[in-house]
Short mmCIF file of C-alpha atoms in Angstrom, two decimals:
data_model
loop_
_atom_site.label_atom_id
_atom_site.label_comp_id
_atom_site.label_asym_id
_atom_site.label_seq_id
_atom_site.Cartn_x
_atom_site.Cartn_y
_atom_site.Cartn_z
CA MET A 13 -4.23 -26.42 3.79
CA LEU A 14 -0.52 -26.10 2.98
CA ILE A 15 0.10 -24.87 -0.56
CA LYS A 16 3.22 -24.27 -2.65
CA LEU A 17 3.51 -20.63 -3.66
CA ASP A 18 3.87 -20.05 -7.38
CA LYS A 19 6.68 -17.95 -8.88
CA ASN A 20 4.35 -14.98 -9.44
CA THR A 21 3.33 -14.89 -5.76
CA VAL A 22 6.96 -15.06 -4.61
CA THR A 23 8.02 -12.33 -7.06
CA ASN A 24 5.15 -10.06 -6.01
CA ALA A 25 5.99 -10.52 -2.33
CA VAL A 26 9.46 -9.12 -3.06
CA ILE A 27 8.14 -6.32 -5.31
CA ASP A 28 5.64 -5.34 -2.60
CA GLY A 29 8.49 -5.09 -0.08
CA GLN A 30 7.43 -8.00 2.13
CA PHE A 31 10.80 -9.70 1.62
CA ASN A 32 14.24 -8.45 0.53
CA SER A 33 14.76 -11.16 -2.07
CA GLU A 34 13.13 -14.27 -3.47
CA ASN A 35 15.58 -16.32 -1.41
CA ASP A 36 14.11 -14.77 1.76
CA CYS A 37 10.53 -15.54 0.71
CA PRO A 38 8.81 -18.71 1.95
CA ARG A 39 7.84 -21.26 -0.68
CA TYR A 40 4.81 -22.64 1.16
CA ALA A 41 1.91 -20.99 2.96
CA ILE A 42 -1.20 -21.97 4.82
CA SER A 43 -4.27 -21.11 2.77
CA MET A 44 -8.01 -21.27 3.27
CA GLY A 45 -10.31 -21.68 0.30
CA ALA A 46 -13.08 -19.16 -0.25
CA GLU A 47 -15.71 -21.73 0.71
CA LEU A 48 -14.21 -22.06 4.19
CA VAL A 49 -13.59 -18.32 4.55
CA TYR A 50 -17.20 -17.50 3.73
CA LYS A 51 -18.48 -19.80 6.48
CA SER A 52 -17.28 -17.27 9.06
CA LYS A 53 -19.46 -14.49 10.45
CA THR A 54 -16.94 -11.79 9.56
CA VAL A 55 -14.31 -11.65 6.82
CA LEU A 56 -11.55 -9.06 7.03
CA LEU A 57 -9.79 -8.20 3.78
CA LEU A 58 -6.48 -6.32 3.95
CA ALA A 59 -5.07 -4.79 0.78
CA ASN A 60 -2.46 -2.20 0.04
CA GLY A 61 -0.66 -0.73 -2.90
CA GLU A 62 -1.13 -0.07 -6.56
CA ARG A 63 -1.32 -3.74 -7.55
CA LYS A 64 -4.51 -4.19 -5.50
CA THR A 65 -6.42 -1.10 -6.66
CA LYS A 66 -8.09 -2.71 -9.68
CA SER A 67 -9.23 -5.95 -8.02
CA VAL A 68 -10.47 -4.15 -4.89
CA THR A 69 -12.46 -1.70 -7.02
CA GLU A 70 -13.91 -4.37 -9.32
CA SER A 71 -14.83 -6.54 -6.35
CA LEU A 72 -17.39 -3.99 -5.17
CA LEU A 73 -18.42 -2.03 -8.27
CA ASN A 74 -18.95 -4.93 -10.68
CA GLU A 75 -20.96 -8.13 -10.53
CA PRO A 76 -19.32 -11.17 -8.88
CA THR A 77 -17.03 -13.05 -11.25
CA PRO A 78 -14.44 -15.83 -10.99
CA ASP A 79 -11.96 -13.38 -12.55
CA VAL A 80 -12.09 -11.41 -9.27
CA PRO A 81 -12.62 -14.04 -6.56
CA ILE A 82 -13.10 -11.52 -3.74
CA SER A 83 -16.10 -10.16 -5.68
CA TYR A 84 -18.02 -13.15 -4.30
CA GLY A 85 -17.90 -11.26 -1.04
CA GLN A 86 -20.93 -9.39 -2.37
CA ILE A 87 -22.97 -12.61 -2.22
CA TYR A 88 -21.53 -13.41 1.21
CA SER A 89 -22.66 -9.97 2.44
CA GLU A 90 -26.11 -10.32 0.89
CA LYS A 91 -26.52 -13.55 2.87
CA GLY A 92 -25.74 -11.76 6.14
CA GLY A 93 -21.95 -12.00 6.31
CA ASN A 94 -19.95 -9.03 7.53
CA LEU A 95 -17.24 -8.15 4.99
CA ILE A 96 -14.77 -5.48 6.07
CA TYR A 97 -12.12 -4.06 3.75
CA ILE A 98 -9.10 -2.35 5.31
CA LEU A 99 -7.19 -0.52 2.60
CA ASP A 100 -4.45 2.02 2.27
CA LYS A 101 -5.15 5.21 0.30
CA ILE A 102 -3.68 3.78 -2.89
CA ALA A 103 -5.65 0.51 -2.92
CA GLY A 104 -8.84 2.35 -1.98
CA ARG A 105 -8.56 5.42 -4.19
CA GLU A 106 -10.95 4.21 -6.92
CA LEU A 107 -13.51 3.21 -4.30
CA LEU A 108 -13.33 6.73 -2.88
CA ALA A 109 -13.75 8.13 -6.40
CA ASN A 110 -16.92 6.01 -6.73
CA LYS A 111 -18.29 6.62 -3.24
CA ILE A 112 -21.77 7.62 -4.47
CA LYS A 113 -22.14 4.44 -6.58
CA LEU A 114 -21.04 2.32 -3.62
CA GLU A 115 -23.48 4.04 -1.27
CA GLN A 116 -26.27 3.42 -3.80
CA LYS A 117 -25.37 -0.28 -3.58
CA GLY A 118 -25.62 -0.09 0.21
CA ILE A 119 -21.86 -0.19 0.77
CA LYS A 120 -20.65 1.99 3.62
CA ILE A 121 -17.28 3.72 3.43
CA GLU A 122 -15.46 4.96 6.51
CA ILE A 123 -12.26 6.93 6.23
CA ARG A 124 -9.91 6.83 9.18
CA ASN A 125 -6.60 8.58 9.27
CA SER A 126 -3.89 7.04 11.38
#
């Protein structure tokens, strides 16, 4: 599905360093809704930077909620889906700080240095 990117998304793409200016940023993108994504056998989530730390952490430590759409990945995993997060140290730091809680929930953490 082709969607028009909102102002916030365009601004964040520049802030995150993906584009030099808002003029360089695309205004449309191809998007898949969560319903379609969760029909796959494996979902790969990539996140980096400070802006993603809170949502990544809440998505695994708290109960699923529409306020954090990726948190529904917990239900997807419970139904047999394979959900893999690939995070930089900043986005994943709170997960690392809560490693014991995550392991108690059956969530495996692997740390790989590149």
